[in-house]
Amino acid sequence: MMPQKSTVASSTARHAASREDPVWVRVLLIGLAFLVIGVLIVIPVANVFYQAFRGGAGVYWKNLVSDPDTRHSIFLTLTVAPVAVALNVVFGVAAAWLITRFKFPGRTFLTTLLDLPFAISPVVAGLMFMLMFGLQGYMGPWLRDHGIKIVFAYPGLVLVTAFVTMPFIARELIPVMDAIGSDEEIAAVSLGANGWQTFWRITIPNIKWGLLYGVILCNARAMGEFGAVHVVSGHISGQTDTMPLRVEKLFQEYNNPGSFAVASVLTALAIVTLFLKIWLEHKTSHELAEARDVGVT
Amino acid sequence: MAGLKGFGVCSLAVLLVSLVGCGAESPAGKPEAGRAPASAGAKNYELLNVSYDPTRELWKDLNGAFAAQYQKDSGNTVEIKQSHGGSSSQARAVIDGLEADVVTLAMWQDTEAISKKGLIKEGWEERLPNRSLPYSSTIVFVVRKGNPKGIKEWTDLVKADVQVITPNPKTSGNGKLSFLAAWGSVVLNGGSEDDAQAFVKKLYLNVPVLDTGARGSTTTFAQKGIGDVHLGWENEARLEVKEANGDLEIVYPKQSILAEPHIAVVDGNVDRKGTREASESYLKFLYTDAGQEIIAKHFYRPADEAILKKHAEAFPQIDLFPITKIAAGWDEAQKKFFAEGALFDAIYQPSGK
C-alpha cells in the first residue's frame, strides 16, 4: 500500500501549493488550457460533424449508403479490423505469457522488438510488405504462380493492419500479468490442472479486463490505419479502399459532404472507443489494486 | 512448471495454426476469384483500369457506356474497377503486382516503365489507333476573377509580382508538362536554350508551393487561395473554374504543350487472367463516336477530328506543340530535365527565396 499512500500525500501537497497561487494565475492557466483544447480538439472534431450534417440528416444518410464504393469501404474496414485484432489477441496473449512467465536469454530484447511496429512509420511498414510480397519482391513471383494474392488484396490489408497494431494487446497485458504474478497458476498446476484448464480458469479471468482494453485500443487503431494500408491497397474503388482511404478519395473528388460523412463515422467510432476506454480504465485500475493488495498481504 | 511449459507450447501452436489458417484462407477470400463463365454462354468479366489522378469522373462515365455496349455486342457482361493516383506511383503499383488489365496513365514514360519490366509487350504504342492516344490535353492558365494581374502569356509568368502555382515536375505529370510548356514557349519563339533556362529559373522563383500532384495544386490555388495563376490540365482547369462559381477564370495562352496520356493493355496480366478480348474491346470503345463524345464532354480533346470540330467552342484553337519539337521524345525529356541532378535540379533551389 505504500506507493499509493505516497501518491496521495504528494497530490494533497500539490493541491495546497496550487491554492497558494494568485487567482489571476489560476484563471489564466485554466483558461489557456481550455482555449488550446477547444481550438485543437473540440472545434475541429465538431466541425467534422457540422460539415457532414450540413445538408441535413437525409443527405448525410444518402452520402453514406447510396454510393456502392462508400458502402464497400465501410464493409471492408469492418471485416479487416476484426481479423487483424483477432490475430493480435492470439499473438498478444502468447507474447505476454512468454515474457512474464519465463526467464530466458534475449527476453529484454524480445520485449523491445515488440514495440518496433510503434516506432516504424506506417508507410515503411507498408513498403516492407510490398518488398516481401510484391511482384518485384522475394515471394511475389512464386505467389503469383500459385494464384495467391497478398498485396493489393484483402490479405495484404489484414497483414499490414495487424503489423501496425501488433504491440497494443501485448503491451497492455504485460504489466497486468506481471502485477498478478504466477502464484495462482502454479497453485492450479500443483493441484493437477493441465495447461488449458489453467489458462481458461485462472489466466483468462485474471487478465480479461486488460485484454478487453487492449482489444479496444487495437481495434480503434486498426480501423483508422491509413499509411500502411495506403501503400498496399492499390486504391481500387469498391474493392481495396478502406474507410480512411475512402475519406481521402472523396475529398479529392470535391465531394466534401460525402468525405465528411465517412469521416464522421470514423470520428464517432473514436469517441465510442474513448468512453469504453475510460470505463475500462476504472475497471483495470481497480483489479490491479486488488491484485497488488493480495500480493502485499 | 511442466504444466506451464506445456501451456506455453500449446499457445505457440495455436498462434502458428491461426497464422497458417489465415494464409490458407487468403486466396479463397479474395473477391475477384470468380472470373469463370457465369453461365454456359455468357461470360462475366471484371477488368481493372489503373489511371492517373484527375480522370475519375471521365472513366466512371466511359465504363458505364462501355459495359452496356459490350453486353449488347457480345452478350457478355463486364464490370470495370478503377484505381487512381499519381501517374508514376500508379505505374509503380502495376510493376509491384497490381493486376491492371489496362493502364491509362498521364505520361508516356510511366507506361514505358511497365513495358520495360516485361508486363507490356514492346511496340505497345503502335497497337492502337492514333499512337494509342484516344484523347489529348494541354496545360492552360487559371487566374482569379477579372484577371487582376493581366496574365495572358507565358512571358507574364516571370513578372516580379506574379505568384505561380503548379505541381512538382519531379513527381507530377502536370508539373512536367507545365515545365516543358514554359520551356517550349522560349525555344520555339526564337530563344536559345540558355534563354529558356534563364526563363524557367525566373518562373520557378515565382512558385511559392510545389505540390506533389495535380489535385494538390488545384486545392492550393482554388481553396487555400494562394497564388495569382495556376498552370493545370485543361480538363482539371475547366472543372476548377466550374467549382469556383465565378471566382476563377480560364486563360488560354497562344501556345502550349500537347499532352499525350497513352493507353495500353497490360499483356502480362490479361493473358494470365483470360481477359484480353474484353480489355481490347474496352480500349477500342474509346475510339468510337460514343466514347469520343464522352471524352469531349469531360473536356479532354478527342482524337476524332469530326467530333473535335463539333465541340470547337469548348476547345479554343491554340498552337499545341508535341514533345518532339523540344526533345527527341518523352524519354529524352525526362533525362534532360527531370532526372536526378538534371536541369530542373540545377535551376530550382527549394531553400531559395
GROMACS .gro file of N, CA, C and O in nm, chain B residues 16-108:
model
  372
  313LEU      N    1   0.060  -2.045  -3.435
  313LEU     CA    2   0.106  -2.090  -3.566
  313LEU      C    3  -0.012  -2.137  -3.650
  313LEU      O    4  -0.026  -2.100  -3.766
  314VAL      N    5  -0.099  -2.217  -3.586
  314VAL     CA    6  -0.213  -2.271  -3.660
  314VAL      C    7  -0.300  -2.158  -3.714
  314VAL      O    8  -0.340  -2.159  -3.829
  315SER      N    9  -0.322  -2.056  -3.629
  315SER     CA   10  -0.410  -1.950  -3.675
  315SER      C   11  -0.345  -1.869  -3.787
  315SER      O   12  -0.412  -1.824  -3.879
  316LEU      N   13  -0.213  -1.853  -3.780
  316LEU     CA   14  -0.145  -1.781  -3.887
  316LEU      C   15  -0.153  -1.857  -4.018
  316LEU      O   16  -0.185  -1.803  -4.122
  317VAL      N   17  -0.123  -1.989  -4.008
  317VAL     CA   18  -0.129  -2.072  -4.128
  317VAL      C   19  -0.272  -2.074  -4.181
  317VAL      O   20  -0.296  -2.062  -4.301
  318GLY      N   21  -0.366  -2.084  -4.088
  318GLY     CA   22  -0.506  -2.085  -4.128
  318GLY      C   23  -0.541  -1.961  -4.206
  318GLY      O   24  -0.606  -1.968  -4.310
  319CYS      N   25  -0.491  -1.847  -4.158
  319CYS     CA   26  -0.519  -1.722  -4.228
  319CYS      C   27  -0.458  -1.725  -4.367
  319CYS      O   28  -0.520  -1.688  -4.465
  320GLY      N   29  -0.334  -1.775  -4.374
  320GLY     CA   30  -0.267  -1.782  -4.502
  320GLY      C   31  -0.344  -1.868  -4.601
  320GLY      O   32  -0.358  -1.835  -4.717
  321ALA      N   33  -0.397  -1.979  -4.550
  321ALA     CA   34  -0.465  -2.072  -4.639
  321ALA      C   35  -0.598  -2.015  -4.687
  321ALA      O   36  -0.637  -2.036  -4.800
  322GLU      N   37  -0.664  -1.939  -4.598
  322GLU     CA   38  -0.796  -1.889  -4.640
  322GLU      C   39  -0.780  -1.768  -4.732
  322GLU      O   40  -0.874  -1.731  -4.801
  323SER      N   41  -0.660  -1.709  -4.732
  323SER     CA   42  -0.642  -1.586  -4.808
  323SER      C   43  -0.686  -1.595  -4.954
  323SER      O   44  -0.764  -1.514  -4.998
  324PRO      N   45  -0.634  -1.694  -5.030
  324PRO     CA   46  -0.669  -1.693  -5.171
  324PRO      C   47  -0.820  -1.707  -5.193
  324PRO      O   48  -0.874  -1.647  -5.284
  325ALA      N   49  -0.884  -1.785  -5.107
  325ALA     CA   50  -1.028  -1.801  -5.123
  325ALA      C   51  -1.099  -1.671  -5.089
  325ALA      O   52  -1.203  -1.640  -5.144
  326GLY      N   53  -1.039  -1.593  -4.998
  326GLY     CA   54  -1.103  -1.471  -4.954
  326GLY      C   55  -1.096  -1.358  -5.055
  326GLY      O   56  -1.167  -1.261  -5.044
  327LYS      N   57  -1.012  -1.372  -5.153
  327LYS     CA   58  -1.001  -1.260  -5.248
  327LYS      C   59  -1.129  -1.249  -5.329
  327LYS      O   60  -1.186  -1.348  -5.373
  328PRO      N   61  -1.175  -1.125  -5.347
  328PRO     CA   62  -1.306  -1.105  -5.406
  328PRO      C   63  -1.314  -1.138  -5.555
  328PRO      O   64  -1.418  -1.177  -5.601
  329GLU      N   65  -1.202  -1.123  -5.627
  329GLU     CA   66  -1.218  -1.136  -5.771
  329GLU      C   67  -1.182  -1.275  -5.822
  329GLU      O   68  -1.127  -1.292  -5.929
  330ALA      N   69  -1.207  -1.377  -5.737
  330ALA     CA   70  -1.176  -1.512  -5.778
  330ALA      C   71  -1.263  -1.554  -5.895
  330ALA      O   72  -1.221  -1.631  -5.981
  331GLY      N   73  -1.385  -1.504  -5.898
  331GLY     CA   74  -1.481  -1.555  -5.996
  331GLY      C   75  -1.472  -1.490  -6.132
  331GLY      O   76  -1.554  -1.408  -6.169
  332ARG      N   77  -1.371  -1.525  -6.208
  332ARG     CA   78  -1.366  -1.478  -6.345
  332ARG      C   79  -1.419  -1.584  -6.440
  332ARG      O   80  -1.419  -1.568  -6.560
  333ALA      N   81  -1.457  -1.697  -6.383
  333ALA     CA   82  -1.503  -1.808  -6.465
  333ALA      C   83  -1.637  -1.770  -6.528
  333ALA      O   84  -1.705  -1.679  -6.481
  334PRO      N   85  -1.673  -1.839  -6.637
  334PRO     CA   86  -1.801  -1.809  -6.702
  334PRO      C   87  -1.915  -1.817  -6.602
  334PRO      O   88  -1.922  -1.910  -6.521
  335ALA      N   89  -2.005  -1.720  -6.609
  335ALA     CA   90  -2.118  -1.718  -6.516
  335ALA      C   91  -2.219  -1.826  -6.555
  335ALA      O   92  -2.266  -1.901  -6.471
  336SER      N   93  -2.249  -1.834  -6.684
  336SER     CA   94  -2.338  -1.940  -6.729
  336SER      C   95  -2.271  -2.003  -6.851
  336SER      O   96  -2.159  -1.969  -6.887
  337ALA      N   97  -2.341  -2.094  -6.916
  337ALA     CA   98  -2.281  -2.167  -7.027
  337ALA      C   99  -2.233  -2.073  -7.137
  337ALA      O  100  -2.118  -2.079  -7.179
  338GLY      N  101  -2.320  -1.982  -7.181
  338GLY     CA  102  -2.285  -1.899  -7.295
  338GLY      C  103  -2.217  -1.770  -7.256
  338GLY      O  104  -2.101  -1.745  -7.291
  339ALA      N  105  -2.286  -1.687  -7.175
  339ALA     CA  106  -2.237  -1.554  -7.144
  339ALA      C  107  -2.126  -1.560  -7.040
  339ALA      O  108  -2.131  -1.637  -6.946
  340LYS      N  109  -2.024  -1.476  -7.064
  340LYS     CA  110  -1.916  -1.470  -6.966
  340LYS      C  111  -1.929  -1.340  -6.888
  340LYS      O  112  -1.987  -1.243  -6.934
  341ASN      N  113  -1.869  -1.343  -6.769
  341ASN     CA  114  -1.871  -1.224  -6.686
  341ASN      C  115  -1.727  -1.184  -6.657
  341ASN      O  116  -1.653  -1.258  -6.593
  342TYR      N  117  -1.688  -1.069  -6.707
  342TYR     CA  118  -1.551  -1.025  -6.687
  342TYR      C  119  -1.544  -0.913  -6.584
  342TYR      O  120  -1.637  -0.834  -6.571
  343GLU      N  121  -1.430  -0.909  -6.514
  343GLU     CA  122  -1.404  -0.795  -6.427
  343GLU      C  123  -1.269  -0.739  -6.467
  343GLU      O  124  -1.168  -0.809  -6.463
  344LEU      N  125  -1.268  -0.615  -6.508
  344LEU     CA  126  -1.143  -0.552  -6.552
  344LEU      C  127  -1.100  -0.447  -6.452
  344LEU      O  128  -1.183  -0.387  -6.383
  345LEU      N  129  -0.970  -0.425  -6.446
  345LEU     CA  130  -0.917  -0.318  -6.361
  345LEU      C  131  -0.843  -0.217  -6.447
  345LEU      O  132  -0.752  -0.252  -6.522
  346ASN      N  133  -0.887  -0.091  -6.440
  346ASN     CA  134  -0.825   0.018  -6.513
  346ASN      C  135  -0.744   0.102  -6.415
  346ASN      O  136  -0.800   0.163  -6.324
  347VAL      N  137  -0.613   0.103  -6.432
  347VAL     CA  138  -0.527   0.182  -6.344
  347VAL      C  139  -0.492   0.313  -6.415
  347VAL      O  140  -0.432   0.311  -6.522
  348SER      N  141  -0.533   0.424  -6.356
  348SER     CA  142  -0.525   0.552  -6.425
  348SER      C  143  -0.460   0.658  -6.336
  348SER      O  144  -0.421   0.629  -6.223
  349TYR      N  145  -0.451   0.780  -6.388
  349TYR     CA  146  -0.392   0.887  -6.308
  349TYR      C  147  -0.500   0.967  -6.236
  349TYR      O  148  -0.618   0.929  -6.240
  350ASP      N  149  -0.461   1.076  -6.173
  350ASP     CA  150  -0.547   1.141  -6.074
  350ASP      C  151  -0.677   1.205  -6.126
  350ASP      O  152  -0.784   1.172  -6.078
  351PRO      N  153  -0.671   1.298  -6.222
  351PRO     CA  154  -0.794   1.375  -6.248
  351PRO      C  155  -0.894   1.305  -6.340
  351PRO      O  156  -0.990   1.365  -6.381
  352THR      N  157  -0.875   1.177  -6.373
  352THR     CA  158  -0.962   1.114  -6.473
  352THR      C  159  -1.078   1.035  -6.413
  352THR      O  160  -1.147   0.964  -6.484
  353ARG      N  161  -1.098   1.049  -6.281
  353ARG     CA  162  -1.201   0.964  -6.216
  353ARG      C  163  -1.338   0.981  -6.281
  353ARG      O  164  -1.406   0.883  -6.312
  354GLU      N  165  -1.379   1.107  -6.298
  354GLU     CA  166  -1.513   1.135  -6.349
  354GLU      C  167  -1.526   1.086  -6.493
  354GLU      O  168  -1.629   1.030  -6.531
  355LEU      N  169  -1.418   1.104  -6.571
  355LEU     CA  170  -1.419   1.059  -6.710
  355LEU      C  171  -1.443   0.909  -6.720
  355LEU      O  172  -1.530   0.862  -6.792
  356TRP      N  173  -1.364   0.833  -6.645
  356TRP     CA  174  -1.373   0.687  -6.659
  356TRP      C  175  -1.502   0.633  -6.602
  356TRP      O  176  -1.555   0.533  -6.651
  357LYS      N  177  -1.555   0.695  -6.500
  357LYS     CA  178  -1.682   0.649  -6.446
  357LYS      C  179  -1.788   0.650  -6.556
  357LYS      O  180  -1.863   0.555  -6.574
  358ASP      N  181  -1.790   0.759  -6.632
  358ASP     CA  182  -1.884   0.772  -6.743
  358ASP      C  183  -1.856   0.670  -6.853
  358ASP      O  184  -1.945   0.604  -6.903
  359LEU      N  185  -1.729   0.661  -6.892
  359LEU     CA  186  -1.691   0.572  -7.002
  359LEU      C  187  -1.721   0.426  -6.966
  359LEU      O  188  -1.767   0.349  -7.050
  360ASN      N  189  -1.694   0.388  -6.841
  360ASN     CA  190  -1.713   0.249  -6.802
  360ASN      C  191  -1.858   0.206  -6.814
  360ASN      O  192  -1.887   0.097  -6.865
  361GLY      N  193  -1.948   0.294  -6.769
  361GLY     CA  194  -2.089   0.261  -6.778
  361GLY      C  195  -2.132   0.243  -6.923
  361GLY      O  196  -2.200   0.145  -6.957
  362ALA      N  197  -2.088   0.334  -7.009
  362ALA     CA  198  -2.126   0.329  -7.150
  362ALA      C  199  -2.070   0.204  -7.217
  362ALA      O  200  -2.138   0.135  -7.294
  363PHE      N  201  -1.946   0.171  -7.185
  363PHE     CA  202  -1.884   0.054  -7.247
  363PHE      C  203  -1.953  -0.075  -7.203
  363PHE      O  204  -1.981  -0.163  -7.284
  364ALA      N  205  -1.982  -0.086  -7.073
  364ALA     CA  206  -2.043  -0.209  -7.022
  364ALA      C  207  -2.174  -0.238  -7.094
  364ALA      O  208  -2.201  -0.352  -7.134
  365ALA      N  209  -2.254  -0.133  -7.117
  365ALA     CA  210  -2.381  -0.151  -7.186
  365ALA      C  211  -2.359  -0.194  -7.330
  365ALA      O  212  -2.421  -0.288  -7.380
  366GLN      N  213  -2.266  -0.126  -7.396
  366GLN     CA  214  -2.235  -0.156  -7.535
  366GLN      C  215  -2.182  -0.299  -7.551
  366GLN      O  216  -2.221  -0.373  -7.641
  367TYR      N  217  -2.095  -0.338  -7.460
  367TYR     CA  218  -2.029  -0.468  -7.470
  367TYR      C  219  -2.130  -0.580  -7.453
  367TYR      O  220  -2.125  -0.681  -7.522
  368GLN      N  221  -2.222  -0.559  -7.361
  368GLN     CA  222  -2.323  -0.663  -7.339
  368GLN      C  223  -2.411  -0.678  -7.462
  368GLN      O  224  -2.447  -0.789  -7.500
  369LYS      N  225  -2.441  -0.566  -7.527
  369LYS     CA  226  -2.524  -0.570  -7.648
  369LYS      C  227  -2.450  -0.643  -7.760
  369LYS      O  228  -2.506  -0.726  -7.830
  370ASP      N  229  -2.320  -0.613  -7.774
  370ASP     CA  230  -2.243  -0.670  -7.885
  370ASP      C  231  -2.208  -0.816  -7.865
  370ASP      O  232  -2.216  -0.896  -7.957
  371SER      N  233  -2.164  -0.852  -7.745
  371SER     CA  234  -2.108  -0.986  -7.727
  371SER      C  235  -2.194  -1.075  -7.637
  371SER      O  236  -2.173  -1.195  -7.632
  372GLY      N  237  -2.289  -1.017  -7.569
  372GLY     CA  238  -2.370  -1.097  -7.476
  372GLY      C  239  -2.301  -1.119  -7.343
  372GLY      O  240  -2.361  -1.170  -7.249
  373ASN      N  241  -2.174  -1.080  -7.333
  373ASN     CA  242  -2.103  -1.097  -7.207
  373ASN      C  243  -2.117  -0.972  -7.121
  373ASN      O  244  -2.132  -0.863  -7.173
  374THR      N  245  -2.109  -0.991  -6.990
  374THR     CA  246  -2.113  -0.874  -6.903
  374THR      C  247  -1.973  -0.839  -6.857
  374THR      O  248  -1.885  -0.925  -6.848
  375VAL      N  249  -1.952  -0.712  -6.830
  375VAL     CA  250  -1.821  -0.667  -6.785
  375VAL      C  251  -1.839  -0.564  -6.675
  375VAL      O  252  -1.930  -0.481  -6.680
  376GLU      N  253  -1.756  -0.576  -6.572
  376GLU     CA  254  -1.755  -0.475  -6.467
  376GLU      C  255  -1.615  -0.420  -6.459
  376GLU      O  256  -1.517  -0.495  -6.457
  377ILE      N  257  -1.604  -0.286  -6.458
  377ILE     CA  258  -1.471  -0.226  -6.459
  377ILE      C  259  -1.444  -0.156  -6.327
  377ILE      O  260  -1.520  -0.070  -6.284
  378LYS      N  261  -1.336  -0.195  -6.263
  378LYS     CA  262  -1.293  -0.131  -6.140
  378LYS      C  263  -1.189  -0.025  -6.175
  378LYS      O  264  -1.113  -0.040  -6.270
  379GLN      N  265  -1.186   0.082  -6.095
  379GLN     CA  266  -1.093   0.190  -6.122
  379GLN      C  267  -0.995   0.209  -6.007
  379GLN      O  268  -1.031   0.191  -5.891
  380SER      N  269  -0.873   0.247  -6.042
  380SER     CA  270  -0.776   0.285  -5.941
  380SER      C  271  -0.708   0.414  -5.986
  380SER      O  272  -0.667   0.425  -6.101
  381HIS      N  273  -0.704   0.513  -5.896
  381HIS     CA  274  -0.647   0.643  -5.934
  381HIS      C  275  -0.538   0.687  -5.836
  381HIS      O  276  -0.544   0.653  -5.718
  382GLY      N  277  -0.443   0.764  -5.886
  382GLY     CA  278  -0.336   0.816  -5.801
  382GLY      C  279  -0.237   0.889  -5.890
  382GLY      O  280  -0.261   0.904  -6.010
  383GLY      N  281  -0.127   0.935  -5.832
  383GLY     CA  282  -0.022   0.998  -5.911
  383GLY      C  283   0.025   0.901  -6.019
  383GLY      O  284   0.041   0.782  -5.993
  384SER      N  285   0.047   0.951  -6.139
  384SER     CA  286   0.075   0.864  -6.253
  384SER      C  287   0.193   0.770  -6.229
  384SER      O  288   0.185   0.650  -6.254
  385SER      N  289   0.302   0.824  -6.178
  385SER     CA  290   0.421   0.741  -6.158
  385SER      C  291   0.401   0.639  -6.048
  385SER      O  292   0.445   0.524  -6.059
  386SER      N  293   0.330   0.678  -5.940
  386SER     CA  294   0.311   0.582  -5.832
  386SER      C  295   0.214   0.472  -5.876
  386SER      O  296   0.226   0.358  -5.833
  387GLN      N  297   0.121   0.504  -5.966
  387GLN     CA  298   0.030   0.402  -6.019
  387GLN      C  299   0.108   0.301  -6.105
  387GLN      O  300   0.085   0.181  -6.097
  388ALA      N  301   0.201   0.353  -6.186
  388ALA     CA  302   0.284   0.265  -6.268
  388ALA      C  303   0.365   0.172  -6.178
  388ALA      O  304   0.376   0.052  -6.201
  389ARG      N  305   0.417   0.229  -6.072
  389ARG     CA  306   0.495   0.152  -5.976
  389ARG      C  307   0.410   0.038  -5.916
  389ARG      O  308   0.456  -0.074  -5.898
  390ALA      N  309   0.283   0.068  -5.884
  390ALA     CA  310   0.196  -0.033  -5.826
  390ALA      C  311   0.173  -0.148  -5.924
  390ALA      O  312   0.172  -0.265  -5.885
  391VAL      N  313   0.155  -0.116  -6.052
  391VAL     CA  314   0.136  -0.221  -6.152
  391VAL      C  315   0.262  -0.307  -6.161
  391VAL      O  316   0.256  -0.430  -6.167
  392ILE      N  317   0.377  -0.242  -6.157
  392ILE     CA  318   0.504  -0.315  -6.159
  392ILE      C  319   0.514  -0.405  -6.036
  392ILE      O  320   0.563  -0.518  -6.043
  393ASP      N  321   0.463  -0.359  -5.923
  393ASP     CA  322   0.469  -0.438  -5.799
  393ASP      C  323   0.360  -0.545  -5.792
  393ASP      O  324   0.349  -0.614  -5.692
  394GLY      N  325   0.277  -0.554  -5.894
  394GLY     CA  326   0.182  -0.664  -5.895
  394GLY      C  327   0.035  -0.625  -5.890
  394GLY      O  328  -0.051  -0.712  -5.881
  395LEU      N  329   0.003  -0.497  -5.894
  395LEU     CA  330  -0.138  -0.458  -5.904
  395LEU      C  331  -0.189  -0.507  -6.040
  395LEU      O  332  -0.133  -0.473  -6.144
  396GLU      N  333  -0.297  -0.589  -6.038
  396GLU     CA  334  -0.332  -0.664  -6.159
  396GLU      C  335  -0.418  -0.583  -6.256
  396GLU      O  336  -0.534  -0.618  -6.284
  397ALA      N  337  -0.361  -0.478  -6.309
  397ALA     CA  338  -0.432  -0.394  -6.405
  397ALA      C  339  -0.449  -0.468  -6.536
  397ALA      O  340  -0.355  -0.531  -6.585
  398ASP      N  341  -0.570  -0.462  -6.594
  398ASP     CA  342  -0.590  -0.514  -6.728
  398ASP      C  343  -0.549  -0.409  -6.830
  398ASP      O  344  -0.491  -0.441  -6.933
  399VAL      N  345  -0.583  -0.283  -6.800
  399VAL     CA  346  -0.540  -0.174  -6.887
  399VAL      C  347  -0.482  -0.063  -6.799
  399VAL      O  348  -0.521  -0.046  -6.684
  400VAL      N  349  -0.384   0.009  -6.857
  400VAL     CA  350  -0.333   0.128  -6.788
  400VAL      C  351  -0.360   0.249  -6.875
  400VAL      O  352  -0.347   0.243  -6.998
  401THR      N  353  -0.402   0.358  -6.813
  401THR     CA  354  -0.434   0.481  -6.885
  401THR      C  355  -0.367   0.594  -6.809
  401THR      O  356  -0.432   0.670  -6.739
  402LEU      N  357  -0.235   0.601  -6.822
  402LEU     CA  358  -0.156   0.691  -6.737
  402LEU      C  359  -0.128   0.825  -6.806
  402LEU      O  360  -0.144   0.838  -6.927
  403ALA      N  361  -0.083   0.920  -6.727
  403ALA     CA  362  -0.067   1.056  -6.777
  403ALA      C  363   0.052   1.069  -6.871
  403ALA      O  364   0.047   1.143  -6.969
  404MET      N  365   0.159   0.997  -6.842
  404MET     CA  366   0.283   1.022  -6.913
  404MET      C  367   0.331   0.897  -6.984
  404MET      O  368   0.324   0.787  -6.932
  405TRP      N  369   0.387   0.917  -7.100
  405TRP     CA  370   0.440   0.809  -7.181
  405TRP      C  371   0.540   0.726  -7.103
  405TRP      O  372   0.537   0.603  -7.105
   0.00000   0.00000   0.00000
